Coordinates of C-alpha atoms in Angstrom, one line a residue:
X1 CA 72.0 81.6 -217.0
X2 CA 73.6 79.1 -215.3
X3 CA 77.5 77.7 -215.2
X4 CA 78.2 74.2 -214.6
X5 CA 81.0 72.2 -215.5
X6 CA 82.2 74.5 -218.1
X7 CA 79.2 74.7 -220.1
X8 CA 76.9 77.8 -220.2
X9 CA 72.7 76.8 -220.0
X10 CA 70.6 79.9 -220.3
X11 CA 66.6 78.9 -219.8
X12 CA 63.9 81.0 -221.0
X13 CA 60.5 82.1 -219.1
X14 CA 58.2 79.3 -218.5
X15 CA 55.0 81.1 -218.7
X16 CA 55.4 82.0 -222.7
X17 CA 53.7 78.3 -223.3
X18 CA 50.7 79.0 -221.1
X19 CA 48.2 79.8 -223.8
X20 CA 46.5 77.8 -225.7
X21 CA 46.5 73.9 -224.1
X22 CA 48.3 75.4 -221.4
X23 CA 45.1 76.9 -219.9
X24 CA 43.9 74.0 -218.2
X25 CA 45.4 75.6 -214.6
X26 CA 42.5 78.8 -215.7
X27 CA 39.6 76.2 -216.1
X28 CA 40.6 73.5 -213.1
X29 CA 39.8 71.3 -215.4
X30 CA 43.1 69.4 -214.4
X31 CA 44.6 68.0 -211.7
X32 CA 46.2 64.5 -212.3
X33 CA 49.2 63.2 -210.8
X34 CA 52.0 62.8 -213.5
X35 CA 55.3 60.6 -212.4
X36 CA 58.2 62.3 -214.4
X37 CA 61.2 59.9 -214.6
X38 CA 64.2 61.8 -215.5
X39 CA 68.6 61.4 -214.9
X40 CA 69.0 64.9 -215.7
X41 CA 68.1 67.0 -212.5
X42 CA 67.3 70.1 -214.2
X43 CA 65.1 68.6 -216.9
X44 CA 63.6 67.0 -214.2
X45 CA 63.1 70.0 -212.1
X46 CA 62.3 72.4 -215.3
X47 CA 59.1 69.4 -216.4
X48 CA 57.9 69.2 -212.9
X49 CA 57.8 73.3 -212.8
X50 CA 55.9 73.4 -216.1
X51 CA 53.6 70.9 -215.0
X52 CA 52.7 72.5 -211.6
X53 CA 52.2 75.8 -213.6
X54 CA 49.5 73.5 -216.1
X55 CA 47.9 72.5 -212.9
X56 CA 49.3 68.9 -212.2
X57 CA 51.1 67.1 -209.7
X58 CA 53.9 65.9 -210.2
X59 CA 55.9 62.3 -208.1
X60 CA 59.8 62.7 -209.6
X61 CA 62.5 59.7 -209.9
X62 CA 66.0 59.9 -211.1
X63 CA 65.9 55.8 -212.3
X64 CA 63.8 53.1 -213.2
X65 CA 64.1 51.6 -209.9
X66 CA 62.9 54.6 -208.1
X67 CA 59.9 54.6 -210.4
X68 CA 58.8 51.8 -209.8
X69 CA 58.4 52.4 -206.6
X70 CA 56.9 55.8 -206.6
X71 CA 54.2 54.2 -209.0
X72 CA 54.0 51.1 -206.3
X73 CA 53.7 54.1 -203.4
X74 CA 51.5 56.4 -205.7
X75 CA 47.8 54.8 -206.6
X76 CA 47.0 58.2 -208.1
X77 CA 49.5 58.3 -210.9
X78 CA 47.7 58.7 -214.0
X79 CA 50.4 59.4 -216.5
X80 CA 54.1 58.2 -216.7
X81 CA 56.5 60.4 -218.7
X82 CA 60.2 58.9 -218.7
X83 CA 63.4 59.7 -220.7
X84 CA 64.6 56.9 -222.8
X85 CA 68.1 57.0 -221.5
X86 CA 68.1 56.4 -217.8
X87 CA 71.4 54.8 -215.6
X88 CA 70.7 51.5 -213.9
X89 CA 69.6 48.2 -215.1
X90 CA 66.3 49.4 -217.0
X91 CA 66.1 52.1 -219.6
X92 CA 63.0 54.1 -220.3
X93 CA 61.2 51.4 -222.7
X94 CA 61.8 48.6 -220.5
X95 CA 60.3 50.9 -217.6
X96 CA 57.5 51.3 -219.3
X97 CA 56.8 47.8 -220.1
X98 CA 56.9 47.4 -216.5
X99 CA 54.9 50.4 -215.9
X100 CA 52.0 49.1 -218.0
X101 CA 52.4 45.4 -216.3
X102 CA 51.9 46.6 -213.1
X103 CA 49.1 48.9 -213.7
X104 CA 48.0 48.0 -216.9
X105 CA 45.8 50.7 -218.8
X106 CA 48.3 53.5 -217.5
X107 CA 49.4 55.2 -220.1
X108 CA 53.0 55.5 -220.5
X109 CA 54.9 57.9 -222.7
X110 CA 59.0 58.4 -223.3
X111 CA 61.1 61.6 -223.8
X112 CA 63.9 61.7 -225.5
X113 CA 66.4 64.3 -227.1
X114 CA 67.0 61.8 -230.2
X115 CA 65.5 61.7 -233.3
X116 CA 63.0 59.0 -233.4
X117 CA 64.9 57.0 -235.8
X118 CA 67.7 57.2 -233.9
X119 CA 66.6 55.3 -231.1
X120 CA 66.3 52.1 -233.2
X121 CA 63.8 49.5 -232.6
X122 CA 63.7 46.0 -231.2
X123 CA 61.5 43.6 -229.9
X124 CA 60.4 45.1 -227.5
X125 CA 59.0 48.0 -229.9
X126 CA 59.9 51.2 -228.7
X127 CA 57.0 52.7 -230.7
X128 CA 54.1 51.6 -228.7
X129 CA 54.9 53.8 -226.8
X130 CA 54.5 57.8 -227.6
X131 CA 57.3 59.6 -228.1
X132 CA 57.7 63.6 -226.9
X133 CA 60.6 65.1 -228.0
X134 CA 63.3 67.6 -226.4
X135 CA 63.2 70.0 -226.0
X136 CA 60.0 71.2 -225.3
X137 CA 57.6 74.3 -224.5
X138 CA 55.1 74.3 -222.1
X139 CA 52.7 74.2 -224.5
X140 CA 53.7 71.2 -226.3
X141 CA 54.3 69.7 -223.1
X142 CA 50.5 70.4 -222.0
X143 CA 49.1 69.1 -225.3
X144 CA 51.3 65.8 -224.9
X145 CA 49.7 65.4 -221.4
X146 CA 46.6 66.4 -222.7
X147 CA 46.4 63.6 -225.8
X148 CA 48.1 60.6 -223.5
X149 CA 45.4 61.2 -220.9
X150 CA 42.2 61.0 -223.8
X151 CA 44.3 57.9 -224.6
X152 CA 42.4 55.9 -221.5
X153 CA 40.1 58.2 -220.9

């Protein structure tokens, strides 16, 4: 449990996901590279953590902007997970429109806390895009990896 800014956040073990699709670590079957674009520190930190656990690596950014250039920096990404919300000029749609048209095949998937519906569609079309939803286990986090990457593959 943790107390910041008046607001209590307990987390709970992050090995009780590790069966099932988590057991790719067990058969070293895995080991992509897996840029995680999240605002939120901890969420960042807690994905990255479950993904080392899975067997990936992981390339973190806070922003859009930093993204980019991780992915620019990083020829091994081979899967871009980003919130929909992010601060700065781009949110997590746009990002991944510019994701896919500087490496195009990557596949790109969003995060978000809000119900689907909720986050509305333009023309841009939000749902092109797969959606994983927060919060999640490690378990549904490693079958979510799991299907984007059979997506190219």
């Amino acid at each position: 449990t943790q107390r910041r800014r008046g607001c209590q956040l307990s987390i709970g073990p992050l090995d009780g996901g590790l069966k099932g699709a988590g057991t790719r670590l067990e058969s070293g079957t895995s080991r992509q590279t897996i840029l995680v674009v999240e605002d939120e520190p901890m969420v960042r930190s807690l994905t990255a953590r479950m993904l080392h656990r899975l067997g990936d690596r992981t390339v973190l950014a806070a922003d859009a902007g930093a993204a980019l250039e991780r992915l620019r920096d990083t020829p091994t990404i081979s899967l871009v997970i980003s919130d929909v919300v992010l601060p700065g000029g781009l949110d997590g749609v746009a990002l991944a429109e510019a994701c896919t048209a500087l490496q195009p095949g990557l596949p790109v998937a969003l995060a978000s806390g809000y119900p689907q519906d909720a986050l509305g569609r333009d023309a841009r079309d939000p749902g092109r895009f797969a959606l994983l939803s927060k919060p999640y286990s490690t378990d549904q986090l490693a079958s979510f990896v799991a299907r984007q990457l059979q997506r190219t593959g």
